């Protein structure tokens, strides 16, 4: 979603801001802007890409030793220069991620004080509010803290003021924000990747923190007003990890990184002779032994991984499992169970709906929580009792690929570990399970070899406007993920159904112009699925089948492996490739699909 970068230095910070914004482009945005102080406040904003902003900055010779930058993903107000950040008020400049829920009442109050609004955003009220406190004699730090106390909602903000060119003030509540510590210069950003160009020394701010950033120091005050020390972390992300390299797009790169990402995620288990609950945290044994059910909370692609996990947890571990869309969970009456293991899944670890659902589950009296996440210092990791890191590395493409397969691998490992804890996995079966996990990276590498055949499929898909995806059992959520990928990247309308439901309505849509994708591995439901495919053939539908057997007159891709329990993970790969190549043929921006953001940090 929106991105923030800020800098205080003795050198010109404009190149730092621009490069930081470029590295945040993957989050999704519709406009960008910077503000710097060089005697006076100077601001540049533009719609479209950061490259356009860079040209404007160069043409105008923009220069300053303190500044803030922003990439905006529209919430309040259409994408336009007038709504782009930074927003200003009397020499105060503000950038903001999140949503201010009480902006309308604040806007009315500030108008009564004589402030004039020039945008449709909720953010502009922050600029005017900070200025009002400065006008009453407060320091910039106190003005930002006082303003933050009045904000209701989620925010990460960075503020500079023309009359105080040595200080940048930042604050966060419900949206990620971190500090970068340099030598004689300091920085702020919403994502570590924005600062790798200048430092790997990172301080993660906690909820309610407000920080004063100068050339030589940072001072952090917590929500209670106490000066606090937050630990310094050295980021393990390398600059190479977020470079495109020889690949055409980040999505392509990340699809092909999946064997390595899964191997890294499972490394501790792959090198072990037995399943160890401690992989999920020091108290995992105690918690795993006492839980009698699981509740999975997630959104989007992570929700699909949770749906797959439900099959594994119930069939392998015998653990009753429910899966909830995190954004819906808080808004209905549920029956809490204190012995439930609450599993939250998020690529970024900052997904607002998932984080709020976790807190809601805890308030209901369900204290046992486990986070599956790709970012070690994220809010969800810090908020959970137990945690397991998917070591997929930075995922830049908006459409999740390697993070999804790493989540599936983690959840499969969890299911096996819980099965062992619950005495449902014999020593012999445990060894077989570990051997299956060891085969997974190679199985994913084999799945990538079908790309030439997928390109042929994509050529037939690209002119279409609609598609159906079918799966049965554990492959139904994989069909859902395949449909989501096609929608996200190619903009082809796609829906997924449990194949047995085809005759209960969706069959009405099937004709010669409707491609139907089916996941048909050799499992107990194969014969049932074959019957469903006959229903499509009888209506003139065009079938595309991923299978280990001959599907007759359908377009069939024979998968190289039939790895049993690994099948859902392996069958994900060709569906990702299908979305990627169909989008290419339609001329779409694969890494930055319209209207979407990578990290959804607002509700």
Coordinates of C-alpha atoms in Angstrom, one line a residue, residues 179-182 187 192 195-204 232-239:
X179 CA 13.9 4.1 11.6
X180 CA 17.2 3.7 9.8
X181 CA 20.3 4.5 11.7
X182 CA 23.3 5.9 9.8
X187 CA 16.1 7.9 8.2
X192 CA 13.2 -1.9 5.2
X195 CA 16.5 2.1 3.3
X196 CA 18.9 -0.7 2.2
X197 CA 20.5 1.9 -0.1
X198 CA 21.8 3.8 2.9
X199 CA 21.8 1.6 6.0
X200 CA 21.0 -1.9 7.2
X201 CA 20.7 -0.8 10.9
X202 CA 17.0 -0.7 11.6
X203 CA 14.8 0.2 14.7
X204 CA 11.2 -0.9 14.5
X232 CA 18.6 -2.1 16.9
X233 CA 18.4 -4.8 14.3
X234 CA 20.7 -5.5 11.4
X235 CA 18.6 -6.3 8.4
X236 CA 19.5 -9.6 6.7
X237 CA 17.9 -8.5 3.4
X238 CA 20.5 -7.9 0.8
X239 CA 20.3 -5.4 -2.0

